[in-house]
Short mmCIF file of C-alpha atoms in Angstrom, two decimals:
data_model
loop_
_atom_site.label_atom_id
_atom_site.label_comp_id
_atom_site.label_asym_id
_atom_site.label_seq_id
_atom_site.Cartn_x
_atom_site.Cartn_y
_atom_site.Cartn_z
CA MET A 1 -8.32 -23.20 18.40
CA LYS A 2 -6.06 -20.07 18.25
CA PHE A 3 -3.35 -20.15 15.52
CA LYS A 4 0.08 -20.18 16.52
CA GLN A 5 2.72 -18.99 14.42
CA SER A 6 4.95 -22.15 15.69
CA ASP A 7 2.19 -24.43 14.29
CA GLY A 8 2.53 -23.49 10.84
CA GLN A 9 6.16 -23.29 11.04
CA ASN A 10 6.08 -26.90 11.85
CA GLN A 11 4.07 -27.73 8.93
CA ARG A 12 6.35 -26.41 6.90
CA ILE A 13 9.17 -28.33 7.83
CA GLU A 14 7.56 -31.39 7.74
CA ARG A 15 7.03 -30.62 4.36
CA ILE A 16 10.69 -30.68 3.56
CA SER A 17 11.72 -34.23 3.42
CA THR A 18 15.06 -36.26 2.78
CA SER A 19 14.21 -36.26 -0.61
CA HIS A 20 14.37 -32.84 -0.88
CA LEU A 21 16.75 -29.94 -2.87
CA VAL A 22 16.43 -26.69 -1.16
CA VAL A 23 17.83 -23.79 -3.83
CA GLY A 24 18.28 -20.37 -2.49
CA ILE A 25 18.52 -17.69 -4.66
CA ASP A 26 19.62 -13.87 -3.90
CA ILE A 27 18.21 -11.56 -6.40
CA ALA A 28 19.47 -8.66 -8.20
CA LYS A 29 18.75 -6.47 -10.93
CA GLU A 30 20.61 -8.11 -13.88
CA THR A 31 22.95 -11.39 -12.03
CA HIS A 32 21.10 -13.66 -9.69
CA VAL A 33 23.37 -16.08 -7.30
CA ALA A 34 21.82 -19.67 -6.28
CA GLN A 35 23.15 -22.03 -3.59
CA ALA A 36 21.71 -25.77 -3.19
CA THR A 37 21.49 -27.57 -0.13
CA ASN A 38 19.84 -30.78 1.59
CA PHE A 39 16.84 -30.67 4.04
CA ARG A 40 19.76 -30.26 7.01
CA GLY A 41 21.16 -27.18 5.49
CA ILE A 42 24.32 -29.19 3.84
CA VAL A 43 25.56 -27.49 0.95
CA LEU A 44 25.48 -29.97 -2.27
CA SER A 45 27.12 -28.23 -5.20
CA LYS A 46 30.62 -28.05 -5.43
CA ARG A 47 30.23 -23.89 -6.03
CA HIS A 48 27.36 -21.53 -6.52
CA LEU A 49 25.61 -20.87 -9.76
CA THR A 50 25.73 -17.29 -10.95
CA PHE A 51 23.08 -16.63 -14.20
CA SER A 52 21.91 -13.67 -15.88
CA ASN A 53 17.90 -12.04 -15.48
CA THR A 54 17.39 -13.56 -19.04
CA ILE A 55 15.22 -16.73 -20.46
CA GLU A 56 18.94 -18.09 -21.11
CA GLY A 57 19.79 -17.46 -17.19
CA PHE A 58 16.83 -19.13 -15.93
CA GLU A 59 17.25 -22.39 -18.34
CA LYS A 60 21.15 -22.43 -16.70
CA LEU A 61 19.38 -22.40 -13.46
CA GLU A 62 16.96 -25.46 -14.81
CA ARG A 63 19.94 -27.50 -15.93
CA TRP A 64 22.10 -26.76 -12.95
CA ILE A 65 19.12 -27.89 -10.42
CA ASP A 66 18.38 -31.03 -12.85
CA GLY A 67 22.36 -31.77 -12.71
CA ILE A 68 21.76 -31.62 -8.68
CA ARG A 69 18.85 -33.71 -8.17
CA GLN A 70 20.25 -36.47 -10.34
CA LYS A 71 23.36 -36.80 -8.83
CA HIS A 72 22.27 -36.88 -5.60
CA CYS A 73 18.95 -38.91 -6.22
CA LEU A 74 16.32 -35.87 -4.98
CA LYS A 75 12.94 -35.92 -6.06
CA GLY A 76 11.58 -33.01 -4.07
CA LEU A 77 12.35 -29.43 -4.83
CA ILE A 78 11.65 -25.93 -3.38
CA ILE A 79 13.20 -22.84 -3.99
CA GLY A 80 13.45 -19.65 -2.25
CA MET A 81 14.10 -16.06 -2.51
CA GLU A 82 13.78 -12.65 -0.85
CA PRO A 83 10.72 -10.67 -2.35
CA THR A 84 13.72 -7.83 -3.49
CA GLY A 85 11.26 -5.25 -5.27
CA HIS A 86 10.37 -6.28 -8.70
CA TYR A 87 13.64 -7.57 -9.57
CA GLY A 88 12.67 -11.32 -8.85
CA TYR A 89 9.05 -11.36 -10.24
CA ASN A 90 9.97 -12.50 -13.91
CA LEU A 91 11.80 -15.42 -12.05
CA ALA A 92 9.38 -16.63 -9.64
CA ASN A 93 6.43 -16.49 -12.58
CA TRP A 94 8.82 -18.44 -14.89
CA LEU A 95 9.69 -21.20 -12.38
CA THR A 96 6.02 -21.74 -10.82
CA GLY A 97 5.00 -21.92 -14.82
CA LYS A 98 7.45 -24.81 -14.73
CA GLY A 99 5.53 -26.36 -12.11
CA ASN A 100 8.13 -25.72 -9.44
CA SER A 101 7.45 -24.93 -5.79
CA VAL A 102 8.58 -21.27 -5.21
CA VAL A 103 9.09 -19.64 -1.60
CA MET A 104 9.28 -16.25 -0.29
CA VAL A 105 11.84 -15.68 2.62
CA ASN A 106 11.42 -12.23 4.62
CA PRO A 107 14.55 -9.98 4.44
CA ALA A 108 14.46 -9.39 7.99
CA THR A 109 14.54 -13.04 8.44
CA THR A 110 17.90 -13.58 6.47
CA LYS A 111 19.38 -10.61 7.96
CA ARG A 112 18.98 -11.92 11.32
CA ASN A 113 20.37 -15.43 10.83
CA LYS A 114 23.23 -14.07 8.59
CA GLU A 115 25.69 -14.67 11.06
CA ASN A 116 24.31 -18.63 11.96
CA ARG A 117 26.48 -20.20 9.16
CA ASP A 118 30.38 -18.77 9.64
CA ASN A 119 29.86 -16.61 12.91
CA SER A 120 30.73 -13.43 10.48
CA PRO A 121 28.85 -10.36 9.88
CA SER A 122 30.51 -10.64 6.34
CA LYS A 123 27.85 -10.31 3.42
CA SER A 124 27.98 -11.75 -0.12
CA ASP A 125 25.69 -12.82 -2.87
CA PRO A 126 26.43 -16.40 -2.49
CA LYS A 127 26.55 -16.55 1.26
CA ASP A 128 23.11 -14.55 1.26
CA ALA A 129 21.88 -17.59 -1.34
CA LEU A 130 22.92 -20.06 1.15
CA VAL A 131 21.41 -18.10 4.35
CA ILE A 132 18.09 -18.15 2.33
CA ALA A 133 18.47 -21.95 1.84
CA ASP A 134 18.99 -22.87 5.27
CA VAL A 135 16.17 -20.03 6.19
CA ILE A 136 13.83 -22.45 4.09
CA SER A 137 15.27 -25.48 5.70
CA ARG A 138 14.03 -24.49 8.82
CA GLY A 139 10.76 -23.51 7.50
CA TYR A 140 10.79 -19.66 7.83
CA TYR A 141 9.29 -19.17 4.40
CA TYR A 142 5.60 -18.10 2.98
CA GLU A 143 4.11 -19.74 -0.37
CA TYR A 144 4.35 -17.81 -3.56
CA SER A 145 1.59 -18.17 -5.57
CA ARG A 146 -0.04 -15.72 -8.32
CA GLN A 147 -3.16 -14.60 -7.77
CA ALA A 148 -6.31 -14.68 -10.50
CA ILE A 149 -5.84 -12.38 -13.40
CA VAL A 150 -8.58 -9.99 -12.13
CA PHE A 151 -6.96 -9.18 -9.06
CA GLN A 152 -3.43 -9.35 -10.84
CA ARG A 153 -5.04 -6.19 -12.95
CA LEU A 154 -6.19 -4.60 -9.64
CA GLN A 155 -2.89 -4.64 -7.98
CA THR A 156 -1.16 -2.75 -11.10
CA ILE A 157 -4.05 -0.24 -11.39
CA MET A 158 -3.87 0.19 -7.41
CA SER A 159 0.08 0.73 -7.69
CA ASP A 160 -0.32 3.24 -10.77
CA ARG A 161 -3.01 5.20 -8.66
CA GLU A 162 -0.70 5.37 -5.58
CA TYR A 163 2.21 7.16 -7.64
CA TRP A 164 -0.30 9.28 -9.21
CA VAL A 165 -1.77 10.09 -5.59
CA THR A 166 1.89 11.21 -4.84
CA ASN A 167 2.40 13.36 -7.44
CA SER A 168 -1.00 15.00 -6.71
CA VAL A 169 0.02 15.47 -3.34
CA ARG A 170 3.41 16.93 -4.33
CA LEU A 171 1.75 19.33 -6.50
CA GLN A 172 -0.94 20.58 -4.17
CA ASN A 173 2.12 21.05 -1.37
CA ARG A 174 4.13 22.98 -4.04
CA ILE A 175 0.82 25.54 -4.86
CA ILE A 176 0.01 25.87 -1.33
CA ARG A 177 3.58 26.94 -0.61
CA TRP A 178 3.23 29.59 -3.76
CA LEU A 179 0.23 31.01 -2.32
CA ASP A 180 1.76 31.09 1.00
CA ILE A 181 4.65 33.10 -0.18
CA ARG A 182 2.91 35.32 -2.79
CA PHE A 183 -0.67 35.65 -1.37
CA PRO A 184 -1.18 34.47 2.03
CA GLU A 185 -4.60 35.99 2.26
CA TYR A 186 -5.95 34.03 -0.02
CA PHE A 187 -7.22 31.01 2.55
CA SER A 188 -9.08 33.80 4.59
CA VAL A 189 -11.30 33.48 1.18
CA PHE A 190 -11.15 30.09 -0.13
CA LYS A 191 -10.82 27.31 2.60
CA ASP A 192 -10.65 24.74 -0.45
CA TRP A 193 -8.27 26.12 -3.05
CA THR A 194 -9.11 23.10 -5.08
CA CYS A 195 -12.92 24.68 -5.86
CA LYS A 196 -13.79 25.84 -9.77
CA ARG A 197 -13.86 29.57 -8.17
CA SER A 198 -10.67 29.17 -6.76
CA LEU A 199 -8.98 27.52 -9.89
CA ALA A 200 -10.46 29.96 -11.97
CA THR A 201 -8.93 33.20 -9.53
CA LEU A 202 -5.66 31.14 -9.71
CA LYS A 203 -5.87 31.13 -13.43
CA GLU A 204 -6.93 34.62 -14.16
CA PHE A 205 -6.11 36.46 -11.25
CA PRO A 206 -2.97 34.56 -9.23
CA SER A 207 -1.64 37.61 -7.62
CA PRO A 208 -2.78 40.38 -5.38
CA GLN A 209 -1.47 42.97 -8.09
CA ASP A 210 -3.72 41.33 -10.44
CA LEU A 211 -6.70 42.18 -8.24
CA GLU A 212 -6.44 45.19 -6.38
CA SER A 213 -7.39 47.45 -9.05
CA LEU A 214 -10.28 45.39 -10.38
CA SER A 215 -14.19 46.06 -9.47
CA VAL A 216 -16.13 43.09 -8.40
CA PRO A 217 -18.01 42.86 -11.55
CA GLU A 218 -14.58 42.56 -13.56
CA VAL A 219 -13.57 39.91 -11.29
CA ILE A 220 -16.95 37.66 -12.19
CA THR A 221 -16.37 38.22 -15.65
CA GLY A 222 -12.84 36.61 -15.53
CA TRP A 223 -14.35 34.02 -13.55
CA ARG A 224 -16.92 33.21 -16.60
CA GLU A 225 -13.67 32.23 -18.62
CA HIS A 226 -13.37 29.17 -16.58
CA MET A 227 -16.75 28.57 -15.23
CA LYS A 228 -20.68 28.77 -15.94
CA ARG A 229 -22.04 30.27 -12.53
CA ALA A 230 -19.44 32.73 -11.80
CA GLY A 231 -21.84 35.58 -10.52
CA GLY A 232 -24.66 35.44 -7.91
CA SER A 233 -24.59 36.45 -4.20
CA THR A 234 -21.87 33.71 -3.33
CA GLY A 235 -19.84 35.33 -6.30
CA MET A 236 -20.11 38.88 -5.72
CA GLN A 237 -19.03 37.93 -1.85
CA LYS A 238 -16.16 35.92 -2.81
CA ALA A 239 -14.96 38.73 -5.59
CA ALA A 240 -15.11 41.58 -2.71
CA GLU A 241 -13.50 39.60 -0.13
CA LEU A 242 -10.24 38.83 -2.66
CA ILE A 243 -10.30 42.16 -3.58
CA ALA A 244 -10.04 43.78 -0.01
CA HIS A 245 -7.37 41.08 0.77
CA ALA A 246 -5.71 41.90 -2.19
CA LYS A 247 -5.21 45.58 -1.43
CA ASN A 248 -3.65 44.82 2.08
CA SER A 249 -1.89 41.73 1.12
CA ILE A 250 1.64 40.97 2.84
CA GLY A 251 2.98 38.90 -0.59
CA GLU A 252 6.09 38.64 -1.72
CA THR A 253 6.45 40.70 -5.14
CA THR A 254 9.63 40.39 -6.27
CA ALA A 255 10.33 37.90 -9.39
CA LEU A 256 6.45 38.23 -10.18
CA ILE A 257 6.20 37.23 -13.70
CA GLU A 258 8.67 33.89 -13.31
CA ALA A 259 6.44 33.13 -10.24
CA LYS A 260 3.41 33.27 -12.31
CA GLN A 261 4.66 31.29 -15.10
CA ASP A 262 5.91 28.62 -12.41
CA LEU A 263 1.86 28.86 -10.99
CA GLN A 264 0.05 28.38 -14.63
CA ARG A 265 2.60 25.20 -15.00
CA LEU A 266 1.78 23.42 -11.55
CA LEU A 267 -1.82 24.15 -12.04
CA GLN A 268 -1.89 22.38 -15.54
CA ASP A 269 -0.14 19.66 -14.40
CA PHE A 270 -2.43 19.63 -11.12
CA GLU A 271 -5.37 19.38 -13.57
CA ARG A 272 -3.75 16.55 -15.34
CA VAL A 273 -3.42 14.38 -12.65
CA VAL A 274 -6.50 14.73 -11.42
CA GLU A 275 -7.82 13.60 -14.93
CA ILE A 276 -5.80 10.76 -14.77
CA LEU A 277 -6.98 9.75 -11.30
CA GLU A 278 -10.60 10.33 -12.29
CA ARG A 279 -9.85 7.93 -15.48
CA ILE A 280 -8.52 5.38 -12.92
CA GLU A 281 -11.24 5.18 -10.03
CA LYS A 282 -13.42 4.22 -13.26
CA ASP A 283 -11.25 1.93 -14.77
CA ILE A 284 -11.20 0.41 -11.03
CA GLN A 285 -15.31 0.57 -11.01
CA VAL A 286 -15.05 -1.56 -14.00
CA LEU A 287 -12.91 -4.43 -12.41
CA LEU A 288 -14.29 -4.49 -9.47
CA SER A 289 -17.63 -5.18 -11.12
CA GLU A 290 -15.91 -8.45 -12.15
CA ILE A 291 -15.31 -9.76 -8.74
CA PRO A 292 -18.21 -11.11 -6.49
CA MET A 293 -16.89 -9.55 -3.44
CA PRO A 294 -17.09 -5.99 -3.67
CA GLY A 295 -20.95 -6.38 -2.91
CA HIS A 296 -20.27 -7.59 0.37
CA LEU A 297 -17.73 -4.99 1.19
CA ARG A 298 -20.06 -2.27 0.30
CA SER A 299 -22.63 -3.51 2.91
CA ILE A 300 -20.41 -2.44 5.43
CA GLY A 301 -19.84 0.82 4.30
CA LEU A 302 -16.65 0.73 2.25
CA GLY A 303 -15.63 3.25 -0.72
CA THR A 304 -14.37 1.73 -4.04
CA ILE A 305 -10.81 2.70 -3.38
CA CYS A 306 -10.88 1.31 0.33
CA ILE A 307 -12.34 -2.05 -1.30
CA ALA A 308 -10.04 -1.95 -4.18
CA ALA A 309 -6.92 -1.72 -1.94
CA ILE A 310 -8.12 -4.12 0.15
CA LEU A 311 -8.60 -6.74 -3.04
CA SER A 312 -5.22 -5.98 -4.49
CA GLY A 313 -3.15 -6.54 -1.23
CA ALA A 314 -5.03 -9.32 -0.17
CA GLY A 315 -5.90 -11.21 -3.08
CA ASP A 316 -8.91 -13.31 -2.85
CA LEU A 317 -10.32 -12.91 0.18
CA ARG A 318 -12.12 -16.73 0.15
CA GLN A 319 -8.36 -17.99 0.59
CA TYR A 320 -8.45 -16.58 4.32
CA ALA A 321 -9.57 -18.60 7.31
CA HIS A 322 -9.89 -15.45 9.40
CA GLY A 323 -9.45 -11.88 10.10
CA ASN A 324 -6.18 -12.21 11.95
CA GLN A 325 -4.82 -13.66 8.54
CA LEU A 326 -5.64 -10.58 6.65
CA LEU A 327 -3.94 -8.43 9.55
CA ARG A 328 -1.11 -10.30 9.30
CA LYS A 329 -0.76 -9.59 5.61
CA ALA A 330 -1.29 -6.12 5.99
CA GLY A 331 1.62 -6.10 8.69
CA LEU A 332 -1.43 -4.91 11.56
CA ASN A 333 -0.70 -8.09 13.52
CA LEU A 334 1.06 -6.70 17.10
CA ALA A 335 4.48 -7.42 18.24
CA GLU A 336 5.53 -7.22 21.74
CA SER A 337 9.33 -7.45 23.47
CA THR A 338 9.14 -8.67 27.03
CA SER A 339 11.59 -10.53 28.91
CA GLY A 340 11.71 -11.35 32.89
CA LYS A 341 10.43 -8.32 34.62
CA ARG A 342 10.36 -5.71 32.03
CA LYS A 343 7.29 -5.87 29.92
CA GLY A 344 7.64 -3.97 26.48
CA GLN A 345 5.59 -1.75 24.89
CA ILE A 346 2.83 -3.66 22.16
CA VAL A 347 3.40 -2.06 18.63
CA LEU A 348 2.09 -3.19 15.18
CA SER A 349 4.72 -5.51 13.49
CA LYS A 350 4.50 -3.09 10.10
CA ARG A 351 5.76 -6.54 8.17
CA GLY A 352 3.20 -6.43 5.21
CA ASP A 353 1.41 -4.54 2.53
CA ALA A 354 2.13 -0.82 3.57
CA THR A 355 -1.01 0.32 1.11
CA MET A 356 -3.59 -1.89 2.28
CA ARG A 357 -2.89 -1.05 6.19
CA LYS A 358 -2.91 2.20 4.77
CA TYR A 359 -6.35 1.69 3.56
CA LEU A 360 -7.46 -0.44 6.63
CA TYR A 361 -6.64 2.23 8.84
CA LEU A 362 -8.37 4.91 6.80
CA ALA A 363 -11.39 2.91 6.47
CA THR A 364 -12.00 2.46 10.45
CA LEU A 365 -11.57 5.94 10.77
CA GLN A 366 -14.08 6.74 8.54
CA LEU A 367 -16.81 4.03 9.43
CA VAL A 368 -15.98 5.58 13.04
CA GLY A 369 -16.87 8.90 12.38
CA ASN A 370 -19.79 7.91 9.74
CA HIS A 371 -20.87 4.70 10.42
CA PRO A 372 -23.60 4.20 13.43
CA VAL A 373 -22.36 0.75 15.11
CA PHE A 374 -18.84 1.30 14.64
CA ARG A 375 -19.65 4.98 16.14
CA GLN A 376 -21.35 2.90 19.15
CA LEU A 377 -18.72 0.39 19.86
CA HIS A 378 -15.94 3.25 19.31
CA GLU A 379 -17.97 5.21 22.12
CA ASN A 380 -18.40 2.41 24.42
CA ASN A 381 -14.30 1.73 24.25
CA VAL A 382 -13.55 4.85 25.05
CA GLN A 383 -16.33 5.89 27.95
CA VAL A 384 -16.95 2.43 29.01
CA LYS A 385 -13.65 0.28 28.47
CA GLN A 386 -11.78 3.50 29.43
CA MET A 387 -9.60 2.81 26.39
CA LYS A 388 -7.60 5.74 24.60
CA LYS A 389 -9.09 6.71 21.24
CA GLN A 390 -6.38 5.31 19.16
CA GLN A 391 -6.22 2.01 21.16
CA SER A 392 -10.20 1.98 20.17
CA VAL A 393 -9.76 2.51 16.64
CA PHE A 394 -7.37 -0.36 16.10
CA LYS A 395 -9.05 -2.48 18.23
CA LEU A 396 -11.90 -1.85 15.70
CA LEU A 397 -9.76 -2.32 12.95
CA GLY A 398 -8.90 -5.71 13.89
CA LYS A 399 -12.80 -5.81 14.43
CA LEU A 400 -12.93 -4.79 10.60
CA ALA A 401 -10.59 -7.15 9.25
CA ARG A 402 -12.91 -10.10 10.79
CA ILE A 403 -15.93 -8.84 9.64
CA ILE A 404 -14.80 -8.56 6.15
CA ILE A 405 -13.50 -12.15 6.30
CA GLY A 406 -16.53 -13.41 7.88
CA ILE A 407 -19.25 -11.92 5.42
CA VAL A 408 -16.96 -13.38 2.57
CA GLN A 409 -16.64 -16.74 3.40
CA ARG A 410 -20.38 -16.69 4.04
CA GLY A 411 -21.43 -15.00 1.02
CA GLU A 412 -23.52 -12.19 3.18
CA ALA A 413 -24.23 -8.80 3.85
CA PHE A 414 -22.87 -7.15 6.80
CA SER A 415 -25.67 -7.67 9.91
CA PRO A 416 -25.31 -4.89 12.46
CA GLU A 417 -26.88 -7.02 14.94
CA LYS A 418 -24.32 -9.59 14.81
CA VAL A 419 -21.60 -6.75 15.68
CA THR A 420 -23.03 -5.04 18.06
CA PRO A 421 -22.77 -6.49 21.65
CA THR A 422 -25.98 -7.00 23.44
CA CYS A 423 -25.28 -4.99 26.25
CA ILE A 424 -24.57 -1.89 24.06
CA GLN A 425 -27.96 -2.80 22.05
CA ALA A 426 -30.04 -2.58 25.61
CA ALA A 427 -28.05 0.97 26.52
#
């Protein structure tokens, strides 16, 4: 049976009974605001509660909730909030640690329902808390649950890695900009400026003026300060090309001393970030060895970082019943706006984990390029079914999600025979 979103919403509504107290909390950095309603959205508190993001504030919230429950004889409790960055993380964990039922509400949902209470676009913290409680009472929420420790560790280290990857890209762009201005012919010699010989060149002879008066042996001698195999036929060829381009360079020559100092600082930072990323990858491999699932995912052809990104974003894959749930978690489910004769464009919802969405897409591209089964499926989509290449990639992305959940649920390795359609096998 196909899962319908309304079915899940109905189940969540049925869970909230007449004996439930619904608490909505508007999260902020230092001071939170809470409002309490019954299952119909009727306000039960005389005034909203303002409490600090401290243990004293959390205990104040607990006393306030207990008072309302006793006054109105309510046994059940459901507490909801928006996932506002990291500000509500400690409160949500503290509440769940106390055995409370904590749920999350999509900020887009509360934004669209802001005028339902008073037919006004006005915004305030007490009103936002009340809107959150109202949205919960109608079943528009999802459960907040903490993953096992190993998945929390994986999520933390992957978040750290994304930060350093961003720094690495920023530094690389700065270095490329420097070369475009000072030595634009450089990329005619080194297609990959991050290789050892190129980095040795940038440290010893960063500008054309440093190279134009040198001989090939002198350049190779300079390289030996930073690499073992500096000579050979490749080294002599590269040195000769560098000298020739340096003599005819059109690069900027003003403020050269300051520019070279800037480049050396950029190179030092870049090498430091590369070293950090290498250490992080080793730590990720150690963490993955503590989880049984990566072995199944590697059988598909997924790399270490891709597997870590999926597991850090989705958590324990055994909790998913279907690949579509994984797609929804990553915001890769489809959304369409159609009315009457107008048929809107089908787009990705992008309501989910952006990092996991990125790595699932990159993994699919890699499999299409390198994996014979996915390459065959892609060619069949494009040539036989007349799909556009990008459309085929996203179709295969959905297939990848279903394969991932399928092999994890069954605890088996990837089997190409179960994926490739019979008509393609016969061809």
